[in-house]
Every structure is written in C-alpha cells, then in structure tokens.
XYZ file of C-alpha atoms in Angstrom:
675
model
C 0.000 0.000 0.000
C 2.807 2.395 0.890
C 4.403 1.740 -2.476
C 1.143 2.448 -4.314
C 0.627 5.724 -2.439
C 4.153 6.766 -3.244
C 3.522 6.119 -6.952
C 0.328 8.228 -6.821
C 2.155 11.116 -5.183
C 4.833 10.936 -7.824
C 2.166 11.018 -10.534
C 0.740 14.225 -9.051
C 4.143 15.849 -8.782
C 4.834 18.557 -11.394
C 8.214 16.990 -12.064
C 6.826 13.567 -12.862
C 4.811 14.476 -15.946
C 4.794 17.164 -18.612
C 0.986 17.082 -18.786
C -0.778 17.453 -15.402
C -4.104 16.480 -17.019
C -2.822 12.931 -17.458
C -3.711 12.213 -13.840
C -7.372 13.196 -14.346
C -10.053 10.677 -15.202
C -12.277 11.162 -18.232
C -15.217 11.951 -15.931
C -13.333 14.857 -14.365
C -12.355 16.249 -17.761
C -15.976 16.015 -18.920
C -16.991 17.994 -15.834
C -14.479 20.689 -16.792
C -16.016 20.814 -20.263
C -19.434 21.395 -18.707
C -18.131 24.685 -17.337
C -16.394 25.656 -20.578
C -19.410 25.005 -22.783
C -21.201 28.357 -22.248
C -22.284 31.334 -24.369
C -19.825 33.537 -22.493
C -16.871 31.623 -23.934
C -18.013 30.403 -27.370
C -14.553 29.312 -28.522
C -13.458 27.648 -25.283
C -14.508 24.126 -26.273
C -12.769 24.436 -29.616
C -9.552 25.618 -27.973
C -9.818 22.767 -25.493
C -10.148 20.173 -28.261
C -7.038 21.490 -30.030
C -4.847 21.043 -26.947
C -4.014 17.388 -27.544
C -5.374 14.213 -29.127
C -6.885 12.998 -25.878
C -8.816 16.258 -25.391
C -9.881 16.201 -29.035
C -11.404 12.763 -28.512
C -13.059 13.620 -25.187
C -14.579 16.870 -26.528
C -16.120 15.007 -29.466
C -17.862 12.621 -27.064
C -18.928 15.425 -24.736
C -20.675 17.700 -27.252
C -24.453 17.272 -27.239
C -25.508 20.495 -29.008
C -24.572 21.373 -32.577
C -25.300 24.533 -34.596
C -23.480 24.294 -37.945
C -22.894 27.444 -39.983
C -23.705 25.772 -43.293
C -25.266 22.530 -44.446
C -22.134 21.400 -46.255
C -20.285 21.375 -42.936
C -22.518 18.607 -41.617
C -20.753 15.592 -43.209
C -17.439 16.303 -41.490
C -19.178 16.581 -38.108
C -21.328 13.461 -38.334
C -18.627 11.032 -37.220
C -16.772 13.482 -35.004
C -19.798 14.090 -32.754
C -21.653 10.778 -32.322
C -23.786 11.795 -29.313
C -25.524 14.958 -30.534
C -28.987 15.329 -29.004
C -29.843 18.950 -29.944
C -29.344 19.993 -33.580
C -29.956 23.618 -34.565
C -30.038 24.147 -38.344
C -31.430 27.692 -38.177
C -28.245 28.979 -39.861
C -28.607 26.485 -42.724
C -31.143 27.761 -45.277
C -30.714 24.779 -47.589
C -31.650 21.478 -45.974
C -32.999 18.885 -48.381
C -34.339 15.366 -47.963
C -30.915 13.761 -48.390
C -29.579 15.879 -45.506
C -32.421 14.783 -43.245
C -31.834 11.165 -44.258
C -28.174 11.377 -43.240
C -29.073 13.087 -39.953
C -31.708 10.509 -39.101
C -29.376 7.584 -39.765
C -26.415 9.086 -37.879
C -28.118 10.310 -34.707
C -31.196 8.098 -34.652
C -30.421 6.901 -31.132
C -29.477 10.259 -29.602
C -31.366 13.102 -31.356
C -33.964 14.707 -29.075
C -34.568 18.102 -30.697
C -34.079 19.726 -34.095
C -34.584 23.312 -35.274
C -35.529 23.679 -38.947
C -37.188 27.081 -38.543
C -35.031 28.798 -41.179
C -34.468 25.817 -43.441
C -36.068 25.002 -46.783
C -36.058 22.481 -49.633
C -37.008 19.391 -47.614
C -40.320 17.609 -48.191
C -42.563 15.195 -46.349
C -40.266 12.348 -47.471
C -37.312 13.790 -45.565
C -39.475 14.507 -42.528
C -40.845 10.980 -42.591
C -37.311 9.553 -42.557
C -36.412 11.840 -39.671
C -39.401 10.968 -37.494
C -39.369 7.222 -38.221
C -35.663 6.767 -37.464
C -35.325 9.264 -34.601
C -37.943 7.850 -32.283
C -36.535 9.848 -29.366
C -37.417 13.236 -30.857
C -39.301 15.351 -28.321
C -38.892 18.864 -29.784
C -39.194 20.058 -33.398
C -39.327 23.607 -34.772
C -40.695 23.818 -38.318
C -41.669 27.510 -38.155
C -41.678 29.448 -41.441
C -42.320 26.253 -43.410
C -44.510 28.099 -45.887
C -44.276 25.278 -48.432
C -45.119 22.449 -46.033
C -48.494 20.809 -46.678
C -50.726 18.237 -45.006
C -48.379 15.532 -46.305
C -45.677 17.009 -44.076
C -48.140 17.045 -41.191
C -48.844 13.352 -41.723
C -45.084 12.724 -41.542
C -44.908 14.659 -38.266
C -47.641 12.381 -36.910
C -45.107 9.534 -36.941
C -43.223 11.203 -34.056
C -45.050 9.374 -31.274
C -42.906 10.842 -28.479
C -43.059 14.466 -29.638
C -43.701 16.956 -26.809
C -42.908 20.382 -28.303
C -43.912 21.340 -31.858
C -43.727 24.757 -33.523
C -45.519 25.248 -36.847
C -45.731 29.059 -36.930
C -46.450 30.437 -40.411
C -46.969 27.001 -41.984
C -49.735 28.539 -44.044
C -50.561 25.523 -46.258
C -51.317 23.078 -43.448
C -55.054 22.621 -42.932
C -57.382 21.042 -40.389
C -56.755 17.669 -42.012
C -53.019 17.847 -41.365
C -53.529 19.067 -37.801
C -55.915 16.164 -37.283
C -53.158 13.732 -38.282
C -50.788 15.344 -35.780
C -53.436 15.217 -33.058
C -53.953 11.486 -33.577
C -50.265 10.611 -33.827
C -48.649 12.940 -31.294
C -50.614 12.290 -28.110
C -47.767 13.424 -25.836
C -47.686 17.032 -27.067
C -47.197 19.592 -24.298
C -46.461 22.672 -26.421
C -47.954 23.511 -29.803
C -47.603 26.739 -31.780
C -49.948 27.242 -34.739
C -49.439 31.003 -35.025
C -50.332 32.306 -38.514
C -51.428 28.850 -39.740
C -54.200 30.555 -41.667
C -55.873 27.371 -42.951
C -56.368 25.878 -39.510
C -59.835 26.517 -38.096
C -62.144 25.339 -35.346
C -62.052 21.689 -36.460
C -58.276 21.387 -36.242
C -58.126 23.073 -32.843
C -60.945 20.886 -31.509
C -59.090 17.749 -32.658
C -55.967 18.904 -30.805
C -58.020 19.505 -27.669
C -59.706 16.120 -28.026
C -56.601 13.987 -28.600
C -53.680 15.844 -26.977
C -54.662 15.884 -23.326
C -51.148 16.772 -22.078
C -51.068 20.218 -23.703
C -49.577 22.906 -21.416
C -48.939 25.680 -23.916
C -51.048 26.480 -26.985
C -50.491 29.409 -29.368
C -53.454 29.992 -31.697
C -52.561 33.567 -32.680
C -54.117 34.896 -35.883
C -56.061 31.710 -36.636
C -59.517 32.072 -38.229
C -61.173 30.398 -35.245
C -64.339 31.285 -33.366
C -65.727 30.758 -29.897
C -66.870 27.324 -31.103
C -63.481 25.781 -30.287
C -62.861 27.715 -27.060
C -64.916 25.366 -24.915
C -62.976 22.326 -26.180
C -59.624 24.022 -25.589
C -60.539 24.895 -22.036
C -61.292 21.271 -21.234
C -57.541 20.671 -21.304
C -56.810 19.980 -17.667
C -53.112 20.924 -17.777
C -53.321 24.059 -19.957
C -51.172 26.863 -18.529
C -50.359 29.136 -21.469
C -52.984 30.116 -24.060
C -52.298 32.747 -26.745
C -55.246 34.057 -28.774
C -53.753 37.274 -30.145
C -55.384 38.435 -33.352
C -58.206 35.882 -33.207
C -60.942 38.291 -34.246
C -63.555 35.564 -34.526
C -63.553 35.231 -30.725
C -65.488 37.856 -28.790
C -66.431 38.311 -25.157
C -69.201 35.726 -25.443
C -66.664 33.116 -26.448
C -64.284 34.090 -23.706
C -67.018 33.863 -21.103
C -66.503 30.090 -21.227
C -63.254 30.668 -19.345
C -65.276 30.766 -16.146
C -66.424 27.169 -16.659
C -63.140 25.294 -16.513
C -59.393 25.300 -17.063
C -58.362 25.971 -13.460
C -54.661 25.586 -14.306
C -54.492 28.410 -16.853
C -51.595 30.819 -16.186
C -51.386 33.018 -19.289
C -54.146 34.447 -21.479
C -53.638 36.774 -24.426
C -56.495 38.441 -26.282
C -58.067 41.774 -27.133
C -61.199 41.360 -25.050
C -61.571 39.763 -21.613
C -64.417 41.681 -19.987
C -66.199 38.448 -19.085
C -63.217 36.803 -17.399
C -64.631 36.654 -13.858
C -63.910 33.114 -12.774
C -61.839 30.165 -13.826
C -58.122 30.596 -14.308
C -57.119 30.697 -10.658
C -53.396 30.262 -11.452
C -53.267 33.215 -13.872
C -49.829 34.844 -13.647
C -49.642 37.000 -16.772
C -52.322 38.945 -18.629
C -51.555 40.394 -22.055
C -54.314 42.641 -23.326
C -52.063 44.250 -25.914
C -53.169 45.902 -29.113
C -51.859 43.083 -31.271
C -53.644 43.617 -34.571
C -53.216 46.169 -37.314
C -56.472 45.036 -38.851
C -58.774 46.316 -36.164
C -59.316 50.064 -36.078
C -60.825 50.021 -32.613
C -58.530 50.358 -29.627
C -59.105 47.823 -26.839
C -60.556 49.694 -23.863
C -59.520 48.833 -20.336
C -62.427 49.673 -18.066
C -63.146 49.107 -14.396
C -65.167 46.015 -15.328
C -62.142 44.356 -16.922
C -59.878 45.343 -14.049
C -62.303 44.153 -11.382
C -62.526 40.705 -12.939
C -58.847 40.201 -12.001
C -59.405 40.575 -8.276
C -59.645 36.830 -7.688
C -56.263 36.103 -9.252
C -53.935 36.172 -6.280
C -50.956 34.894 -8.307
C -51.145 37.528 -11.046
C -47.709 39.116 -11.509
C -47.618 40.698 -14.955
C -50.135 42.897 -16.808
C -49.386 44.171 -20.317
C -51.869 46.614 -21.837
C -49.758 47.977 -24.697
C -51.714 50.123 -27.123
C -54.952 50.030 -25.128
C -57.192 52.902 -24.152
C -56.927 53.129 -20.359
C -59.860 54.706 -18.562
C -59.478 56.488 -15.244
C -61.794 53.988 -13.575
C -59.860 51.083 -15.084
C -56.475 52.127 -13.737
C -57.956 52.837 -10.305
C -59.576 49.408 -10.259
C -56.184 47.844 -10.981
C -54.798 49.611 -7.946
C -57.064 47.550 -5.709
C -55.912 44.158 -7.044
C -55.035 41.684 -4.312
C -52.100 40.272 -6.285
C -48.567 41.602 -5.889
C -47.907 42.920 -9.400
C -44.262 42.786 -10.488
C -44.594 44.010 -14.084
C -46.810 46.648 -15.722
C -46.687 47.744 -19.346
C -48.632 50.751 -20.630
C -46.596 51.279 -23.809
C -48.402 53.617 -26.228
C -51.537 53.587 -24.069
C -53.955 56.470 -24.319
C -55.528 57.745 -21.129
C -52.568 57.259 -18.773
C -52.380 60.353 -16.545
C -50.434 61.508 -13.496
C -53.415 60.962 -11.259
C -54.108 57.397 -12.362
C -50.493 56.236 -12.540
C -49.591 57.759 -9.181
C -52.571 56.091 -7.548
C -51.648 52.743 -9.104
C -47.955 52.614 -8.097
C -48.760 53.517 -4.503
C -50.704 50.253 -4.289
C -48.097 48.094 -6.047
C -44.831 48.951 -4.344
C -43.230 45.603 -5.279
C -43.168 46.612 -8.940
C -39.973 45.544 -10.734
C -40.678 46.476 -14.359
C -42.634 49.461 -15.687
C -43.124 50.459 -19.328
C -44.688 53.905 -19.933
C -43.347 54.393 -23.467
C -45.131 57.228 -25.321
C -47.396 58.040 -22.380
C -47.269 61.695 -23.338
C -49.530 63.073 -20.601
C -47.388 62.149 -17.613
C -45.147 64.721 -15.948
C -42.789 65.142 -12.999
C -45.636 64.096 -10.708
C -45.720 60.543 -12.078
C -41.959 60.048 -11.836
C -42.025 61.379 -8.280
C -44.707 58.848 -7.326
C -43.048 55.957 -9.184
C -39.615 56.466 -7.666
C -41.000 57.127 -4.194
C -43.207 54.007 -4.146
C -41.299 51.489 -6.276
C -37.754 51.673 -4.964
C -37.009 48.104 -6.133
C -37.626 48.980 -9.769
C -35.188 47.160 -12.080
C -36.546 48.243 -15.481
C -38.062 51.586 -16.494
C -38.941 52.241 -20.106
C -40.134 55.779 -20.740
C -39.301 56.645 -24.346
C -40.902 59.856 -25.652
C -42.449 60.992 -22.369
C -42.150 64.539 -23.649
C -43.682 66.347 -20.653
C -41.290 64.829 -18.112
C -38.749 67.545 -17.206
C -35.035 67.041 -16.708
C -35.362 67.344 -12.920
C -37.368 64.116 -12.781
C -34.358 62.024 -13.827
C -32.484 63.080 -10.697
C -35.207 61.319 -8.693
C -34.706 58.089 -10.638
C -31.027 57.865 -9.758
C -31.522 58.948 -6.167
C -34.333 56.517 -5.304
C -34.065 53.488 -7.627
C -30.645 52.040 -6.837
C -31.629 48.592 -8.179
C -32.253 49.883 -11.703
C -30.795 47.637 -14.410
C -32.531 49.058 -17.494
C -33.503 52.620 -18.387
C -34.926 53.714 -21.723
C -34.916 57.519 -21.770
C -34.998 57.856 -25.558
C -36.293 61.222 -26.811
C -36.489 62.826 -23.370
C -35.245 65.967 -21.617
C -32.603 64.206 -19.525
C -29.399 66.251 -19.094
C -25.947 65.778 -17.564
C -27.235 66.262 -14.024
C -29.778 63.531 -14.623
C -27.075 61.207 -15.975
C -24.894 61.969 -12.974
C -27.720 60.888 -10.683
C -28.548 57.776 -12.706
C -24.907 56.705 -12.647
C -25.490 55.867 -8.956
C -27.335 52.788 -10.246
C -24.289 50.534 -10.257
C -26.278 47.558 -11.599
C -27.305 49.408 -14.754
C -26.753 47.197 -17.817
C -29.034 48.754 -20.487
C -29.139 52.519 -21.059
C -30.921 54.104 -24.017
C -30.307 57.807 -24.587
C -31.221 58.205 -28.242
C -32.298 61.705 -29.338
C -31.361 63.157 -25.949
C -29.990 66.515 -27.067
C -29.283 67.825 -23.566
C -26.597 65.292 -22.621
C -22.888 65.720 -23.287
C -19.556 64.057 -22.586
C -19.688 65.314 -19.005
C -22.777 63.262 -18.179
C -21.543 60.224 -20.093
C -18.272 60.314 -18.157
C -20.234 59.641 -14.958
C -21.823 56.589 -16.571
C -18.398 55.308 -17.552
C -17.041 55.875 -14.052
C -19.772 54.170 -12.037
C -21.760 51.798 -14.304
C -19.175 49.094 -14.915
C -21.852 46.466 -15.671
C -23.209 48.332 -18.714
C -23.720 46.017 -21.705
C -25.946 48.084 -24.007
C -25.748 51.826 -24.764
C -27.863 53.712 -27.304
C -26.730 57.239 -28.232
C -28.619 57.522 -31.528
C -28.627 61.187 -32.624
C -27.445 62.441 -29.235
C -25.357 64.923 -31.134
C -23.438 66.586 -28.305
C -21.555 63.361 -27.574
C -17.977 63.224 -28.833
C -14.876 61.048 -28.540
C -14.269 62.003 -24.907
C -17.599 60.616 -23.742
C -17.166 57.396 -25.723
C -13.655 56.950 -24.321
C -15.015 57.253 -20.766
C -17.553 54.515 -21.458
C -14.980 52.279 -23.146
C -12.595 52.633 -20.198
C -15.207 52.059 -17.498
C -17.534 49.504 -19.118
C -15.456 46.496 -20.224
C -18.572 44.294 -20.539
C -20.110 46.506 -23.251
C -21.748 44.361 -25.950
C -23.771 46.878 -27.983
C -23.379 50.579 -28.762
C -25.307 52.780 -31.186
C -23.665 56.086 -32.138
C -25.569 56.665 -35.383
C -25.722 60.202 -36.783
C -23.370 61.725 -34.218
C -21.181 64.114 -36.177
C -18.603 64.590 -33.404
C -17.648 60.910 -33.284
C -14.360 60.117 -35.030
C -11.879 57.270 -35.355
C -10.713 57.997 -31.821
C -14.039 56.674 -30.515
C -13.600 53.424 -32.408
C -10.026 53.063 -31.199
C -11.289 53.497 -27.625
C -14.066 50.940 -28.148
C -11.591 48.408 -29.537
C -10.687 47.690 -25.887
C -14.225 46.347 -25.278
C -13.485 42.721 -26.087
C -17.121 41.619 -25.624
C -18.543 44.092 -28.190
C -21.013 42.306 -30.485
C -23.049 45.063 -32.164
C -21.776 48.416 -33.440
C -23.891 50.996 -35.264
C -22.097 54.080 -36.576
C -24.217 54.929 -39.601
C -24.092 58.574 -40.612
C -20.855 59.315 -38.745
C -18.701 61.149 -41.330
C -15.760 61.411 -38.925
C -15.011 57.690 -38.887
C -12.884 55.952 -41.467
C -11.232 52.639 -42.218
C -8.573 53.426 -39.621
C -11.075 53.274 -36.758
C -12.897 50.289 -38.247
C -9.622 48.395 -38.501
C -9.050 48.941 -34.777
C -12.516 47.530 -34.050
C -11.842 44.485 -36.237
C -8.578 43.702 -34.467
C -9.825 44.286 -30.928
C -13.485 43.194 -30.981
C -13.383 39.644 -32.295
C -16.896 38.865 -30.983
C -18.466 41.443 -33.346
C -21.570 39.993 -35.021
C -23.551 43.052 -36.223
C -22.010 46.072 -37.952
C -23.774 49.069 -39.514
C -21.540 51.609 -41.281
C -24.157 53.026 -43.639
C -23.271 56.547 -44.851
C -19.776 56.359 -43.431
C -18.300 57.702 -46.659
C -14.693 57.420 -45.505
C -14.879 53.677 -44.957
C -13.439 51.872 -47.957
C -11.713 48.633 -48.931
C -8.952 49.268 -46.391
C -11.515 48.703 -43.658
C -12.886 45.524 -45.207
C -9.576 43.679 -45.242
C -9.117 43.688 -41.421
C -12.767 42.690 -41.026
C -12.172 39.734 -43.314
C -9.095 38.717 -41.330
C -10.237 39.207 -37.721
C -14.053 39.445 -37.552
C -14.817 35.783 -38.053
C -18.061 36.025 -36.019
C -19.628 38.749 -38.180
C -23.160 37.776 -39.246
C -24.759 41.016 -40.428
C -23.330 44.093 -42.155
C -24.738 47.247 -43.767
C -22.316 48.907 -46.201
C -24.769 51.205 -47.986
C -23.347 54.516 -49.274
C -19.793 53.602 -48.217
C -16.748 53.781 -50.507
C -16.316 50.010 -50.696
C -15.637 48.485 -54.124
C -15.572 44.986 -55.597
C -12.238 44.335 -53.877
C -13.562 44.950 -50.381
C -16.751 42.995 -50.972
C -14.866 39.974 -52.284
C -12.607 40.111 -49.223
C -15.644 39.811 -46.937
C -16.580 36.577 -48.680
C -14.062 34.775 -46.469
C -16.305 35.332 -43.414
C -17.936 31.951 -42.862
C -20.679 33.236 -40.553
C -21.839 36.150 -42.735
C -25.591 35.788 -43.393
C -27.113 39.208 -43.984
C -25.770 42.009 -46.206
C -27.218 45.395 -47.160
C -25.264 46.991 -50.010
C -27.232 49.883 -51.491
C -25.599 52.692 -53.489
C -21.995 51.489 -53.542
C -20.498 53.514 -56.379
C -17.490 51.221 -56.758
C -19.538 48.054 -57.142
C -19.910 46.313 -60.522
C -22.244 43.457 -61.501
C -19.321 41.075 -62.012
C -17.716 41.951 -58.693
C -21.031 41.664 -56.892
C -21.727 38.241 -58.391
C -18.237 36.992 -57.530
C -18.524 38.168 -53.914
C -21.990 36.709 -53.365
C -21.024 33.369 -54.895
C -18.069 33.154 -52.533
C -20.226 33.947 -49.465
C -21.416 30.412 -48.797
C -23.683 31.169 -45.816
C -25.706 34.138 -47.093
C -29.447 33.992 -46.420
C -30.507 37.605 -47.106
C -29.130 40.348 -49.366
C -30.571 43.843 -49.901
C -29.624 45.317 -53.280
C -30.671 48.242 -55.414
C -33.187 47.247 -58.090
C -30.879 48.588 -60.807
C -28.645 45.521 -60.353
C -31.449 43.047 -61.022
C -31.374 43.154 -64.857
C -27.563 43.230 -64.828
C -27.157 39.914 -63.007
C -27.573 36.643 -64.951
C -30.804 34.805 -64.266
C -28.824 31.611 -63.739
C -26.885 33.341 -60.957
C -30.080 34.464 -59.192
C -31.517 30.960 -59.486
C -28.337 29.419 -58.100
C -28.335 31.742 -55.095
C -32.010 31.074 -54.472
C -31.469 27.337 -54.651
C -28.837 27.683 -51.927
C -31.199 29.533 -49.609
C -30.305 33.186 -50.303
C -33.238 35.602 -50.613
C -32.799 38.905 -52.460
C -34.664 42.037 -51.359
C -34.685 44.590 -54.161
C -34.954 48.260 -53.210
C -35.697 51.079 -55.660
C -34.636 53.772 -53.216
C -33.226 57.021 -54.563
C -29.795 58.147 -53.436
C -30.053 60.276 -50.274
C -27.370 62.901 -50.273
C -28.174 64.604 -46.964
C -26.618 63.143 -43.838
C -29.436 63.979 -41.443
C -32.855 63.655 -43.101
C -35.689 65.346 -41.204
C -38.119 62.457 -41.432
C -37.058 61.027 -38.044
C -38.545 64.038 -36.266
C -41.985 63.227 -37.600
C -41.513 59.606 -36.563
C -40.977 60.678 -32.975
C -43.863 63.119 -32.974
C -41.760 66.247 -33.377
C -42.462 69.080 -35.752
C -39.864 69.906 -38.382
C -41.037 73.512 -38.552
C -39.155 76.252 -36.768
C -41.492 78.165 -34.440
C-alpha cells in the first residue's frame, strides 16, 4: 500500500509528468467541459479540443448540441460528434431530404430536438425519414415552413414521443393535417400554430380532443371562433394560451373561461371583460393591441380590471396600445395580487393621477413600461420612484412632458435599476450623474437626448461598470471624450449605437476596440469615422456579429480587409453609401458566418464583382440590393443563389445625399417647422 501511495504522489508531482491532465479521469475532464461550454466563452470548447489528441477525442464525445454554420459542414461533423442530441439548423437555409436522411441515420439513437425554422427544400419524405428513425425526438421547430403541406403534417404524426412542436407560419397546413398530428402525437405539451391561416375550429378541436397533455397552446391569428374555445378549455393541464389576433372570438366566447381550465396561467387576447372566474393560477395577462387590422382600440375599463381581483398569483399585466380609462387604472390599484410588471406602452388615457394612484398600491413593482405616455409629468416620476424603490426596469421613451429634474429622482431613489430607456427625453448631464449611482445598470438608451454631453456620459463610464448596451442615436453633443469614458469604465459593453453623431471620429472606435465583448456596433451617418477606426474595431473586438456603417463615406476597402481577417463572427453588415468596391466585398466573402448584407448605393460596385462576392459567401441567407442591379445579373446566378437559400430584397430607393434627413422628427412626434 505504501508503495502504491508513493507512486500516486509521484504522478501528481509537477516533475513527474509534462501534462498534469494525465492524472485526471475522463469523468473529471468532462466535468471541466461542462463549465467551458457556455455562451460567455463560445470558442473555449474548440480551444480545449485542439490542446491534444486525448482532449480532441473527449470533446467530441462530450458535445451534445450542434449549430453548424452551413449545411455542407454537416458531413465532417457526423462522425466526429456521435452523441448529438440537440441539432440547430437555423443557420442552414438549404436542408434537403438527403440531408435529413443522413441526420436521421447518424443520430437516430441520440437526437432529441431539431430546429428547422429557417431551413427550406425538404419535403414530407425527408421529414418521414427523420421521425421514423429518430424515435426519441421530443422537440421540433418547423416555423416558417410556408411550403409544407398536409403531407408534411402526416409525416410529423409519426413522431409518437413528440412533446414540443412549432408550426408558426406554416400557411398551407389545414385542419386535415392538424388532425393527423393530433392522432399521432398524443404526448404534445407545447404547440404553436401562429399564422397557420388554414387551420380553423375543427383542427383546434381535434388537438383539444386527442392531446390531453397540452400545457402551452399558441393559436394567434387563426380564423377560429368561440366554437373551439370550450374544447380548448377542457384541457386539464393548460397553462399558457395565446389568442392574439383571433378576431372571430369575442367576449361571449371568452365567457366560457369561467367554466373550466383551473390551471391556466397566461391568457392573451383583445377582449376579456367576461373573465370573472376560472383561471385561478393566472400569472400573466396580455391585453395588448396586437392587430393592425382592427381600427378600434381595446378599452380597459373598471369592469375588466375588477374581474382580475380573484387572481392572487397575477404578476404581470401588459396593456400595450390600449385605451386606459381612469376607472380602469384605479380598479387595478385595488388588485389583491402583488404585481411585479406593468406595461402601458403607447396607451392612451394614462395620466399623473391614475399612474400615481396605481404605483402607490403596487410597491413591489420591478418592471414598468410607460413608453409614449405623453400626458405624464414630474408628478408621475415622483410617485413611481417614491413608491417602487425596487424597480429594475423603467422604459419611458418619448415621455415629452417629463422635465429634466425628474431624472435626478430616478437615480436617487431606484438604486436597483438595471434598465432605463430615456430615448427622446429631456434628460441632461445632471440627470445622468444621478442615474450613474445605479451601479447595476446594464441597459441605457439615450437616443435623441440633445441635452446630454460628454460630461454626463463620463459619470456613466465611471460608475456603471456592468453596462452592456448603450444607445446614443442622434445624441449629437456626444464626442470622442464621452465614448472613451464609457470604453474605459464599461469592459462588458456588448452593444453601442452612435448613429448620426457628427462629433464621433476614429478615436471613438479606437477606444471601443478595448471592449473585447462588443457584439453590435452601429455608426451609420458618422462622417468622422474611417477605415482606420474600423480596422481597430476588427482587431480588438473579435466577438463582433452586427455592424452598420451606412453613410460612413470614408470607410473603404482598407476597412474591409481587417474585417475579413479578424471578424470571423460577423453575421450582419450594412455597407450602404460607403466607398467600398468589388475588392472589399470579395474580401468579406471569407467570413464563414456572414448571413445578412445590405449593399445599397456602392459607387465602386460592378455586376461582375457583386456576383463573384456573393457566390463566394457560402452562408448568405438575405441580401438587400438596389433594383438597378437586377437586370444586370444573370438569371442563372439568381436561381443558383435562391437554390442555396439566399433571398434577395430589391430596393428602388433614390440616393439620399443629406446626412441627417428630417423624417425622423416626424416619426418621434416632433415638428420639423421652426417656431
């Protein structure tokens, strides 16, 4: 025994082995991989596998989730990763029957879920192979399958163990196909039929009759009536029911809610005045204005509010776009439930009196959305901040009557604030100084805030180290100094919008290049930036996925080359109006993850160069081009791109010479006339 212990101690000694991991069992190494396999460190597993042959082998056996960039990459991964259980093909626009056949034969014993929501070109034959061979499938997303028919639905019915199925926007599937699914998939717990326009009362009734385990059911925008409501509410385990945009259901149909369905937790619809009994477990009520078809605003009256008094577990109420009456908001104040979230975005009728009365009764409020509530003033903010000191999210875009002094109250009283949307408000540097006391702040939106400057932004950089998202759209007093303060003090920054800020130059981009977690950068309409600053971003911010440099006229091919070399995670780019030519566009073709490009009005772009670049971009799914290119590109080229899953969006938009068009002022309710 003593000899064995001595050998073990020698094995653990640094001098006894050049690789300390040799003493670890495979189980321990797999546990290490569990910690590495996170969104925070997307390349960690890959780096781990490249360490040595043993790690390469262990990582291949450990990986359970796979999200390939392109379909053609699948064959090389099939044998390397034999135990994949979750396959996400949402980045692969072209998935045909042969691909599904290979998948079903390779992972037939392990595959539990598959996402085909952005994929095309497969038919019911491929689906049948998938569901017959992969008997362990429990989750399938076939959303956006606009070409799938009832034959595909009959193939889905072969998945006897299916629990979660999403068919949103499968517009050719009818009641007959849904009936097949209902008969075959008795274990369904979640079903989304949103925008399945050919599914009516019969199909929904068949689901309710056969699929007794349903917990979540999304019937949004279906042409159904109150006829099927009674059947749906017989589902004993139903917790989440979405009926947004179902205009065939009125209050009479919803009155059946009082008869059954005691487990219901979520209801969404545009009329619930008769909801007086029934869903005792209701946690979230969405009475949002969800349809552009109806011209009549949903009205929230005292009758609707009073019917919620019995719901002691209600936590969230969303009334976006509704007409709020004074009696309705006062009735909500007397609810017995402890409301944690309220949303009055774009609601008419919200006043200081009503809102102040409401927040005094719900002091445990965590999230409040009063976007475009244009009647509220300092009085409301005083009441909100005085009553709801635990507020973590406050969205108050375009509250035009709220004065700058009100923002001092927010910082002084709401120390737990994590999100503030003050877009198009009167906030100034003093307000920002106060808000910077909120050390947990992670999302700050200050677009069109003309009263803030570098001085206020410096306070944010000094005290809000957890900031991940910053919007400075058209906050034109901000310059390089303010951006540098944020870059120095907010290392976790992931998104920044500096669009149409004329004082921003390359120095801002050089400062931001230190933010290693930066994923989204919008600098459209910033004439002071050039390829020099963009190159710094490319070298420093290797996690960059979204880039908008529209109307940055000084960005040219010299900026594209560093992007092509260092920005391997880039997925979306807008190059419109830049000085990029064929050379720069072809260079970007080396980015394997690039999916979405907008390239309008590039003077240096030719049809041949454009075609060469797009052909080389193997993963493209969406391209916005000026309509003038359409007759100049060969039809065979357009057909080839379409066959590989790339969709062209043609725009006949005239060249806009001005840097700061006035149309945005009208969008935000401002007059363009000088008084």
